[in-house]
Amino acid sequence: MADVPNNSVQVAKGPPCPTCGRTLLTTRSALCNWCGAVIKDEAYQQRAAEERALQDAELQQQLRIEQMENARLGVLGRLKKNRKPGHNVDPLV
Ligand SMILES: [Zn+2]
């Protein structure tokens, strides 16, 4: 039986907070996850801003794709609505 559970060992994600000294859970936030203090580390802030911008761009792209699909589905839905059932199935055309 192992005395040391693996769960107790937290994977260090970010640098320690200069204010409270605890390891940051995310490198994306400009504030400490624990005490809410601004992390006064230029390199960290730069990386955090980059990560936020990256996520932002991904989110924007997803929104754009969704909007495009919505617009397309909306048009298709309108076309289907305008087309009366049976009208197009004409053997004489
Ligand atoms: Zn802190």
PDB file of N, CA and C and ligand atoms in Angstrom:
ATOM      1  N   MET A   1       0.842  -1.205   0.000  1.00  0.00           N
ATOM      2  CA  MET A   1       0.000   0.000   0.000  1.00  0.00           C
ATOM      3  C   MET A   1       0.882   1.263   0.000  1.00  0.00           C
ATOM      4  N   ALA A   2       0.594   2.122  -0.906  1.00  0.00           N
ATOM      5  CA  ALA A   2       1.411   3.335  -0.991  1.00  0.00           C
ATOM      6  C   ALA A   2       0.928   4.373   0.007  1.00  0.00           C
ATOM      7  N   ASP A   3       1.842   4.984   0.645  1.00  0.00           N
ATOM      8  CA  ASP A   3       1.495   6.001   1.636  1.00  0.00           C
ATOM      9  C   ASP A   3       1.211   7.354   0.993  1.00  0.00           C
ATOM     10  N   VAL A   4       1.810   7.582  -0.171  1.00  0.00           N
ATOM     11  CA  VAL A   4       1.675   8.891  -0.807  1.00  0.00           C
ATOM     12  C   VAL A   4       0.690   8.790  -1.978  1.00  0.00           C
ATOM     13  N   PRO A   5      -0.510   9.329  -1.786  1.00  0.00           N
ATOM     14  CA  PRO A   5      -1.470   9.337  -2.890  1.00  0.00           C
ATOM     15  C   PRO A   5      -1.042  10.316  -3.978  1.00  0.00           C
ATOM     16  N   ASN A   6      -1.212   9.858  -5.221  1.00  0.00           N
ATOM     17  CA  ASN A   6      -0.773  10.703  -6.333  1.00  0.00           C
ATOM     18  C   ASN A   6      -1.590  11.981  -6.443  1.00  0.00           C
ATOM     19  N   ASN A   7      -2.812  11.912  -5.925  1.00  0.00           N
ATOM     20  CA  ASN A   7      -3.693  13.068  -6.074  1.00  0.00           C
ATOM     21  C   ASN A   7      -3.198  14.287  -5.299  1.00  0.00           C
ATOM     22  N   SER A   8      -2.442  14.032  -4.264  1.00  0.00           N
ATOM     23  CA  SER A   8      -2.003  15.148  -3.427  1.00  0.00           C
ATOM     24  C   SER A   8      -0.915  15.959  -4.123  1.00  0.00           C
ATOM     25  N   VAL A   9      -0.301  15.370  -5.123  1.00  0.00           N
ATOM     26  CA  VAL A   9       0.757  16.084  -5.834  1.00  0.00           C
ATOM     27  C   VAL A   9       0.129  16.880  -6.975  1.00  0.00           C
ATOM     28  N   GLN A  10       0.107  18.177  -6.812  1.00  0.00           N
ATOM     29  CA  GLN A  10      -0.493  19.024  -7.836  1.00  0.00           C
ATOM     30  C   GLN A  10       0.530  19.356  -8.911  1.00  0.00           C
ATOM     31  N   VAL A  11       0.077  19.299 -10.134  1.00  0.00           N
ATOM     32  CA  VAL A  11       0.968  19.650 -11.226  1.00  0.00           C
ATOM     33  C   VAL A  11       1.072  21.169 -11.290  1.00  0.00           C
ATOM     34  N   ALA A  12       2.273  21.646 -11.163  1.00  0.00           N
ATOM     35  CA  ALA A  12       2.485  23.091 -11.196  1.00  0.00           C
ATOM     36  C   ALA A  12       2.232  23.620 -12.593  1.00  0.00           C
ATOM     37  N   LYS A  13       1.270  24.514 -12.696  1.00  0.00           N
ATOM     38  CA  LYS A  13       0.902  25.043 -14.004  1.00  0.00           C
ATOM     39  C   LYS A  13       1.602  26.357 -14.277  1.00  0.00           C
ATOM     40  N   GLY A  14       1.581  27.205 -13.316  1.00  0.00           N
ATOM     41  CA  GLY A  14       2.167  28.523 -13.520  1.00  0.00           C
ATOM     42  C   GLY A  14       3.183  28.850 -12.457  1.00  0.00           C
ATOM     43  N   PRO A  15       3.715  30.016 -12.524  1.00  0.00           N
ATOM     44  CA  PRO A  15       4.669  30.466 -11.502  1.00  0.00           C
ATOM     45  C   PRO A  15       3.937  30.786 -10.213  1.00  0.00           C
ATOM     46  N   PRO A  16       4.639  30.815  -9.109  1.00  0.00           N
ATOM     47  CA  PRO A  16       3.998  31.161  -7.838  1.00  0.00           C
ATOM     48  C   PRO A  16       3.601  32.627  -7.806  1.00  0.00           C
ATOM     49  N   CYS A  17       2.494  32.889  -7.127  1.00  0.00           N
ATOM     50  CA  CYS A  17       2.036  34.269  -6.990  1.00  0.00           C
ATOM     51  C   CYS A  17       3.001  35.041  -6.111  1.00  0.00           C
ATOM     52  N   PRO A  18       3.430  36.200  -6.557  1.00  0.00           N
ATOM     53  CA  PRO A  18       4.362  37.011  -5.758  1.00  0.00           C
ATOM     54  C   PRO A  18       3.734  37.504  -4.458  1.00  0.00           C
ATOM     55  N   THR A  19       2.411  37.538  -4.429  1.00  0.00           N
ATOM     56  CA  THR A  19       1.743  38.069  -3.241  1.00  0.00           C
ATOM     57  C   THR A  19       1.481  36.987  -2.197  1.00  0.00           C
ATOM     58  N   CYS A  20       0.875  35.859  -2.633  1.00  0.00           N
ATOM     59  CA  CYS A  20       0.537  34.827  -1.654  1.00  0.00           C
ATOM     60  C   CYS A  20       1.440  33.605  -1.777  1.00  0.00           C
ATOM     61  N   GLY A  21       2.208  33.521  -2.862  1.00  0.00           N
ATOM     62  CA  GLY A  21       3.194  32.450  -2.974  1.00  0.00           C
ATOM     63  C   GLY A  21       2.640  31.130  -3.476  1.00  0.00           C
ATOM     64  N   ARG A  22       1.336  31.075  -3.752  1.00  0.00           N
ATOM     65  CA  ARG A  22       0.741  29.824  -4.214  1.00  0.00           C
ATOM     66  C   ARG A  22       0.911  29.707  -5.734  1.00  0.00           C
ATOM     67  N   THR A  23       1.012  28.458  -6.180  1.00  0.00           N
ATOM     68  CA  THR A  23       1.196  28.227  -7.607  1.00  0.00           C
ATOM     69  C   THR A  23      -0.084  28.592  -8.357  1.00  0.00           C
ATOM     70  N   LEU A  24       0.058  29.374  -9.394  1.00  0.00           N
ATOM     71  CA  LEU A  24      -1.104  29.814 -10.153  1.00  0.00           C
ATOM     72  C   LEU A  24      -1.705  28.642 -10.920  1.00  0.00           C
ATOM     73  N   LEU A  25      -3.027  28.596 -10.955  1.00  0.00           N
ATOM     74  CA  LEU A  25      -3.715  27.503 -11.619  1.00  0.00           C
ATOM     75  C   LEU A  25      -3.780  27.713 -13.119  1.00  0.00           C
ATOM     76  N   THR A  26      -3.743  28.945 -13.531  1.00  0.00           N
ATOM     77  CA  THR A  26      -3.798  29.235 -14.950  1.00  0.00           C
ATOM     78  C   THR A  26      -2.793  30.316 -15.288  1.00  0.00           C
ATOM     79  N   THR A  27      -2.274  30.229 -16.489  1.00  0.00           N
ATOM     80  CA  THR A  27      -1.319  31.263 -16.913  1.00  0.00           C
ATOM     81  C   THR A  27      -2.015  32.277 -17.809  1.00  0.00           C
ATOM     82  N   ARG A  28      -3.342  32.233 -17.813  1.00  0.00           N
ATOM     83  CA  ARG A  28      -4.094  33.101 -18.716  1.00  0.00           C
ATOM     84  C   ARG A  28      -4.586  34.356 -18.011  1.00  0.00           C
ATOM     85  N   SER A  29      -4.785  34.216 -16.696  1.00  0.00           N
ATOM     86  CA  SER A  29      -5.350  35.330 -15.946  1.00  0.00           C
ATOM     87  C   SER A  29      -4.266  36.304 -15.509  1.00  0.00           C
ATOM     88  N   ALA A  30      -4.596  37.573 -15.570  1.00  0.00           N
ATOM     89  CA  ALA A  30      -3.649  38.596 -15.122  1.00  0.00           C
ATOM     90  C   ALA A  30      -3.651  38.709 -13.612  1.00  0.00           C
ATOM     91  N   LEU A  31      -4.660  38.085 -12.985  1.00  0.00           N
ATOM     92  CA  LEU A  31      -4.770  38.131 -11.535  1.00  0.00           C
ATOM     93  C   LEU A  31      -4.502  36.760 -10.941  1.00  0.00           C
ATOM     94  N   CYS A  32      -4.085  36.751  -9.696  1.00  0.00           N
ATOM     95  CA  CYS A  32      -3.857  35.496  -8.991  1.00  0.00           C
ATOM     96  C   CYS A  32      -5.192  34.797  -8.758  1.00  0.00           C
ATOM     97  N   ASN A  33      -5.213  33.476  -8.991  1.00  0.00           N
ATOM     98  CA  ASN A  33      -6.442  32.713  -8.804  1.00  0.00           C
ATOM     99  C   ASN A  33      -6.792  32.615  -7.319  1.00  0.00           C
ATOM    100  N   TRP A  34      -5.801  32.812  -6.486  1.00  0.00           N
ATOM    101  CA  TRP A  34      -5.996  32.583  -5.052  1.00  0.00           C
ATOM    102  C   TRP A  34      -6.357  33.874  -4.323  1.00  0.00           C
ATOM    103  N   CYS A  35      -5.514  34.902  -4.464  1.00  0.00           N
ATOM    104  CA  CYS A  35      -5.721  36.108  -3.656  1.00  0.00           C
ATOM    105  C   CYS A  35      -6.214  37.287  -4.495  1.00  0.00           C
ATOM    106  N   GLY A  36      -6.216  37.116  -5.817  1.00  0.00           N
ATOM    107  CA  GLY A  36      -6.765  38.166  -6.680  1.00  0.00           C
ATOM    108  C   GLY A  36      -5.813  39.314  -6.923  1.00  0.00           C
ATOM    109  N   ALA A  37      -4.593  39.165  -6.488  1.00  0.00           N
ATOM    110  CA  ALA A  37      -3.621  40.235  -6.696  1.00  0.00           C
ATOM    111  C   ALA A  37      -3.093  40.204  -8.132  1.00  0.00           C
ATOM    112  N   VAL A  38      -2.760  41.366  -8.639  1.00  0.00           N
ATOM    113  CA  VAL A  38      -2.179  41.437  -9.982  1.00  0.00           C
ATOM    114  C   VAL A  38      -0.764  40.870  -9.929  1.00  0.00           C
ATOM    115  N   ILE A  39      -0.480  39.962 -10.857  1.00  0.00           N
ATOM    116  CA  ILE A  39       0.851  39.373 -10.876  1.00  0.00           C
ATOM    117  C   ILE A  39       1.806  40.334 -11.571  1.00  0.00           C
ATOM    118  N   LYS A  40       2.719  40.837 -10.782  1.00  0.00           N
ATOM    119  CA  LYS A  40       3.618  41.851 -11.331  1.00  0.00           C
ATOM    120  C   LYS A  40       4.834  41.180 -11.956  1.00  0.00           C
ATOM    121  N   ASP A  41       4.580  40.609 -13.113  1.00  0.00           N
ATOM    122  CA  ASP A  41       5.652  39.911 -13.832  1.00  0.00           C
ATOM    123  C   ASP A  41       5.421  40.166 -15.316  1.00  0.00           C
ATOM    124  N   GLU A  42       6.289  40.944 -15.895  1.00  0.00           N
ATOM    125  CA  GLU A  42       6.067  41.372 -17.275  1.00  0.00           C
ATOM    126  C   GLU A  42       5.986  40.182 -18.226  1.00  0.00           C
ATOM    127  N   ALA A  43       6.911  39.234 -18.055  1.00  0.00           N
ATOM    128  CA  ALA A  43       6.932  38.059 -18.930  1.00  0.00           C
ATOM    129  C   ALA A  43       5.637  37.269 -18.768  1.00  0.00           C
ATOM    130  N   TYR A  44       5.199  37.154 -17.499  1.00  0.00           N
ATOM    131  CA  TYR A  44       3.963  36.417 -17.250  1.00  0.00           C
ATOM    132  C   TYR A  44       2.776  37.129 -17.879  1.00  0.00           C
ATOM    133  N   GLN A  45       2.693  38.438 -17.675  1.00  0.00           N
ATOM    134  CA  GLN A  45       1.564  39.208 -18.213  1.00  0.00           C
ATOM    135  C   GLN A  45       1.527  39.135 -19.733  1.00  0.00           C
ATOM    136  N   GLN A  46       2.697  39.155 -20.342  1.00  0.00           N
ATOM    137  CA  GLN A  46       2.772  39.087 -21.799  1.00  0.00           C
ATOM    138  C   GLN A  46       2.216  37.751 -22.282  1.00  0.00           C
ATOM    139  N   ARG A  47       2.644  36.680 -21.592  1.00  0.00           N
ATOM    140  CA  ARG A  47       2.193  35.351 -21.981  1.00  0.00           C
ATOM    141  C   ARG A  47       0.694  35.216 -21.734  1.00  0.00           C
ATOM    142  N   ALA A  48       0.237  35.770 -20.620  1.00  0.00           N
ATOM    143  CA  ALA A  48      -1.180  35.707 -20.289  1.00  0.00           C
ATOM    144  C   ALA A  48      -2.006  36.425 -21.357  1.00  0.00           C
ATOM    145  N   ALA A  49      -1.533  37.585 -21.773  1.00  0.00           N
ATOM    146  CA  ALA A  49      -2.240  38.354 -22.796  1.00  0.00           C
ATOM    147  C   ALA A  49      -2.263  37.592 -24.108  1.00  0.00           C
ATOM    148  N   GLU A  50      -1.140  36.944 -24.424  1.00  0.00           N
ATOM    149  CA  GLU A  50      -1.083  36.175 -25.663  1.00  0.00           C
ATOM    150  C   GLU A  50      -2.065  35.012 -25.624  1.00  0.00           C
ATOM    151  N   GLU A  51      -2.118  34.351 -24.488  1.00  0.00           N
ATOM    152  CA  GLU A  51      -3.032  33.204 -24.368  1.00  0.00           C
ATOM    153  C   GLU A  51      -4.478  33.656 -24.465  1.00  0.00           C
ATOM    154  N   ARG A  52      -4.765  34.816 -23.860  1.00  0.00           N
ATOM    155  CA  ARG A  52      -6.134  35.342 -23.928  1.00  0.00           C
ATOM    156  C   ARG A  52      -6.484  35.708 -25.361  1.00  0.00           C
ATOM    157  N   ALA A  53      -5.536  36.335 -26.062  1.00  0.00           N
ATOM    158  CA  ALA A  53      -5.785  36.743 -27.448  1.00  0.00           C
ATOM    159  C   ALA A  53      -6.002  35.522 -28.322  1.00  0.00           C
ATOM    160  N   LEU A  54      -5.222  34.482 -28.047  1.00  0.00           N
ATOM    161  CA  LEU A  54      -5.339  33.247 -28.830  1.00  0.00           C
ATOM    162  C   LEU A  54      -6.715  32.639 -28.639  1.00  0.00           C
ATOM    163  N   GLN A  55      -7.148  32.574 -27.379  1.00  0.00           N
ATOM    164  CA  GLN A  55      -8.445  32.005 -27.088  1.00  0.00           C
ATOM    165  C   GLN A  55      -9.552  32.878 -27.672  1.00  0.00           C
ATOM    166  N   ASP A  56      -9.347  34.172 -27.618  1.00  0.00           N
ATOM    167  CA  ASP A  56     -10.306  35.117 -28.165  1.00  0.00           C
ATOM    168  C   ASP A  56     -10.482  34.881 -29.662  1.00  0.00           C
ATOM    169  N   ALA A  57      -9.363  34.732 -30.362  1.00  0.00           N
ATOM    170  CA  ALA A  57      -9.408  34.540 -31.804  1.00  0.00           C
ATOM    171  C   ALA A  57     -10.137  33.249 -32.132  1.00  0.00           C
ATOM    172  N   GLU A  58      -9.881  32.216 -31.346  1.00  0.00           N
ATOM    173  CA  GLU A  58     -10.549  30.938 -31.588  1.00  0.00           C
ATOM    174  C   GLU A  58     -12.045  31.079 -31.389  1.00  0.00           C
ATOM    175  N   LEU A  59     -12.393  31.802 -30.324  1.00  0.00           N
ATOM    176  CA  LEU A  59     -13.800  31.986 -30.011  1.00  0.00           C
ATOM    177  C   LEU A  59     -14.495  32.770 -31.119  1.00  0.00           C
ATOM    178  N   GLN A  60     -13.806  33.827 -31.586  1.00  0.00           N
ATOM    179  CA  GLN A  60     -14.378  34.666 -32.642  1.00  0.00           C
ATOM    180  C   GLN A  60     -14.593  33.861 -33.913  1.00  0.00           C
ATOM    181  N   GLN A  61     -13.615  32.999 -34.221  1.00  0.00           N
ATOM    182  CA  GLN A  61     -13.735  32.197 -35.430  1.00  0.00           C
ATOM    183  C   GLN A  61     -14.917  31.232 -35.304  1.00  0.00           C
ATOM    184  N   GLN A  62     -15.049  30.652 -34.125  1.00  0.00           N
ATOM    185  CA  GLN A  62     -16.161  29.729 -33.916  1.00  0.00           C
ATOM    186  C   GLN A  62     -17.487  30.452 -34.070  1.00  0.00           C
ATOM    187  N   LEU A  63     -17.546  31.677 -33.523  1.00  0.00           N
ATOM    188  CA  LEU A  63     -18.776  32.460 -33.625  1.00  0.00           C
ATOM    189  C   LEU A  63     -19.084  32.769 -35.074  1.00  0.00           C
ATOM    190  N   ARG A  64     -18.016  33.109 -35.837  1.00  0.00           N
ATOM    191  CA  ARG A  64     -18.215  33.463 -37.238  1.00  0.00           C
ATOM    192  C   ARG A  64     -18.749  32.260 -38.022  1.00  0.00           C
ATOM    193  N   ILE A  65     -18.160  31.082 -37.740  1.00  0.00           N
ATOM    194  CA  ILE A  65     -18.610  29.868 -38.427  1.00  0.00           C
ATOM    195  C   ILE A  65     -20.067  29.588 -38.082  1.00  0.00           C
ATOM    196  N   GLU A  66     -20.392  29.791 -36.810  1.00  0.00           N
ATOM    197  CA  GLU A  66     -21.759  29.541 -36.372  1.00  0.00           C
ATOM    198  C   GLU A  66     -22.731  30.493 -37.062  1.00  0.00           C
ATOM    199  N   GLN A  67     -22.317  31.758 -37.143  1.00  0.00           N
ATOM    200  CA  GLN A  67     -23.178  32.756 -37.777  1.00  0.00           C
ATOM    201  C   GLN A  67     -23.396  32.418 -39.242  1.00  0.00           C
ATOM    202  N   MET A  68     -22.292  31.995 -39.897  1.00  0.00           N
ATOM    203  CA  MET A  68     -22.399  31.649 -41.310  1.00  0.00           C
ATOM    204  C   MET A  68     -23.346  30.479 -41.507  1.00  0.00           C
ATOM    205  N   GLU A  69     -23.228  29.494 -40.621  1.00  0.00           N
ATOM    206  CA  GLU A  69     -24.101  28.320 -40.742  1.00  0.00           C
ATOM    207  C   GLU A  69     -25.537  28.694 -40.449  1.00  0.00           C
ATOM    208  N   ASN A  70     -25.710  29.550 -39.485  1.00  0.00           N
ATOM    209  CA  ASN A  70     -27.066  30.006 -39.167  1.00  0.00           C
ATOM    210  C   ASN A  70     -27.678  30.718 -40.352  1.00  0.00           C
ATOM    211  N   ALA A  71     -26.880  31.578 -40.988  1.00  0.00           N
ATOM    212  CA  ALA A  71     -27.376  32.329 -42.133  1.00  0.00           C
ATOM    213  C   ALA A  71     -27.738  31.375 -43.265  1.00  0.00           C
ATOM    214  N   ARG A  72     -26.868  30.390 -43.484  1.00  0.00           N
ATOM    215  CA  ARG A  72     -27.113  29.443 -44.569  1.00  0.00           C
ATOM    216  C   ARG A  72     -28.359  28.618 -44.272  1.00  0.00           C
ATOM    217  N   LEU A  73     -28.431  28.124 -43.050  1.00  0.00           N
ATOM    218  CA  LEU A  73     -29.583  27.298 -42.679  1.00  0.00           C
ATOM    219  C   LEU A  73     -30.853  28.129 -42.738  1.00  0.00           C
ATOM    220  N   GLY A  74     -30.715  29.417 -42.387  1.00  0.00           N
ATOM    221  CA  GLY A  74     -31.874  30.291 -42.426  1.00  0.00           C
ATOM    222  C   GLY A  74     -32.383  30.446 -43.842  1.00  0.00           C
ATOM    223  N   VAL A  75     -31.444  30.629 -44.782  1.00  0.00           N
ATOM    224  CA  VAL A  75     -31.822  30.780 -46.192  1.00  0.00           C
ATOM    225  C   VAL A  75     -32.441  29.491 -46.704  1.00  0.00           C
ATOM    226  N   LEU A  76     -31.807  28.382 -46.379  1.00  0.00           N
ATOM    227  CA  LEU A  76     -32.333  27.089 -46.818  1.00  0.00           C
ATOM    228  C   LEU A  76     -33.719  26.859 -46.242  1.00  0.00           C
ATOM    229  N   GLY A  77     -33.863  27.230 -44.977  1.00  0.00           N
ATOM    230  CA  GLY A  77     -35.152  27.047 -44.332  1.00  0.00           C
ATOM    231  C   GLY A  77     -36.222  27.877 -45.023  1.00  0.00           C
ATOM    232  N   ARG A  78     -35.833  29.080 -45.445  1.00  0.00           N
ATOM    233  CA  ARG A  78     -36.783  29.954 -46.135  1.00  0.00           C
ATOM    234  C   ARG A  78     -37.161  29.372 -47.480  1.00  0.00           C
ATOM    235  N   LEU A  79     -36.146  28.839 -48.183  1.00  0.00           N
ATOM    236  CA  LEU A  79     -36.417  28.250 -49.498  1.00  0.00           C
ATOM    237  C   LEU A  79     -37.375  27.070 -49.366  1.00  0.00           C
ATOM    238  N   LYS A  80     -37.131  26.274 -48.346  1.00  0.00           N
ATOM    239  CA  LYS A  80     -37.990  25.100 -48.126  1.00  0.00           C
ATOM    240  C   LYS A  80     -39.414  25.541 -47.817  1.00  0.00           C
ATOM    241  N   LYS A  81     -39.518  26.621 -47.082  1.00  0.00           N
ATOM    242  CA  LYS A  81     -40.825  27.119 -46.685  1.00  0.00           C
ATOM    243  C   LYS A  81     -41.592  27.615 -47.910  1.00  0.00           C
ATOM    244  N   ASN A  82     -40.849  28.294 -48.817  1.00  0.00           N
ATOM    245  CA  ASN A  82     -41.493  28.874 -49.990  1.00  0.00           C
ATOM    246  C   ASN A  82     -41.910  27.796 -51.000  1.00  0.00           C
ATOM    247  N   ARG A  83     -41.148  26.712 -50.977  1.00  0.00           N
ATOM    248  CA  ARG A  83     -41.447  25.652 -51.928  1.00  0.00           C
ATOM    249  C   ARG A  83     -42.607  24.816 -51.419  1.00  0.00           C
ATOM    250  N   LYS A  84     -43.676  24.810 -52.154  1.00  0.00           N
ATOM    251  CA  LYS A  84     -44.837  24.061 -51.693  1.00  0.00           C
ATOM    252  C   LYS A  84     -44.606  22.575 -51.971  1.00  0.00           C
ATOM    253  N   PRO A  85     -45.010  21.763 -51.060  1.00  0.00           N
ATOM    254  CA  PRO A  85     -44.815  20.320 -51.243  1.00  0.00           C
ATOM    255  C   PRO A  85     -45.592  19.810 -52.439  1.00  0.00           C
ATOM    256  N   GLY A  86     -44.903  19.014 -53.288  1.00  0.00           N
ATOM    257  CA  GLY A  86     -45.582  18.444 -54.448  1.00  0.00           C
ATOM    258  C   GLY A  86     -45.448  19.321 -55.678  1.00  0.00           C
ATOM    259  N   HIS A  87     -45.175  20.586 -55.482  1.00  0.00           N
ATOM    260  CA  HIS A  87     -45.098  21.516 -56.610  1.00  0.00           C
ATOM    261  C   HIS A  87     -43.942  21.195 -57.541  1.00  0.00           C
ATOM    262  N   ASN A  88     -42.812  20.800 -56.947  1.00  0.00           N
ATOM    263  CA  ASN A  88     -41.634  20.534 -57.737  1.00  0.00           C
ATOM    264  C   ASN A  88     -41.672  19.151 -58.379  1.00  0.00           C
ATOM    265  N   VAL A  89     -42.477  18.290 -57.856  1.00  0.00           N
ATOM    266  CA  VAL A  89     -42.540  16.943 -58.389  1.00  0.00           C
ATOM    267  C   VAL A  89     -43.530  16.925 -59.550  1.00  0.00           C
ATOM    268  N   ASP A  90     -43.063  17.491 -60.653  1.00  0.00           N
ATOM    269  CA  ASP A  90     -43.943  17.575 -61.834  1.00  0.00           C
ATOM    270  C   ASP A  90     -43.288  16.823 -62.985  1.00  0.00           C
ATOM    271  N   PRO A  91     -43.869  15.739 -63.428  1.00  0.00           N
ATOM    272  CA  PRO A  91     -43.264  14.932 -64.507  1.00  0.00           C
ATOM    273  C   PRO A  91     -43.258  15.647 -65.843  1.00  0.00           C
ATOM    274  N   LEU A  92     -44.015  16.700 -66.008  1.00  0.00           N
ATOM    275  CA  LEU A  92     -44.123  17.396 -67.294  1.00  0.00           C
ATOM    276  C   LEU A  92     -43.036  18.449 -67.481  1.00  0.00           C
ATOM    277  N   VAL A  93     -42.287  18.768 -66.423  1.00  0.00           N
ATOM    278  CA  VAL A  93     -41.266  19.822 -66.520  1.00  0.00           C
ATOM    279  C   VAL A  93     -40.104  19.383 -67.397  1.00  0.00           C
TER     280      VAL A  93
HETATM  281 ZN    ZN B   1      -1.879  35.274  -4.851  1.00  0.00          ZN
END
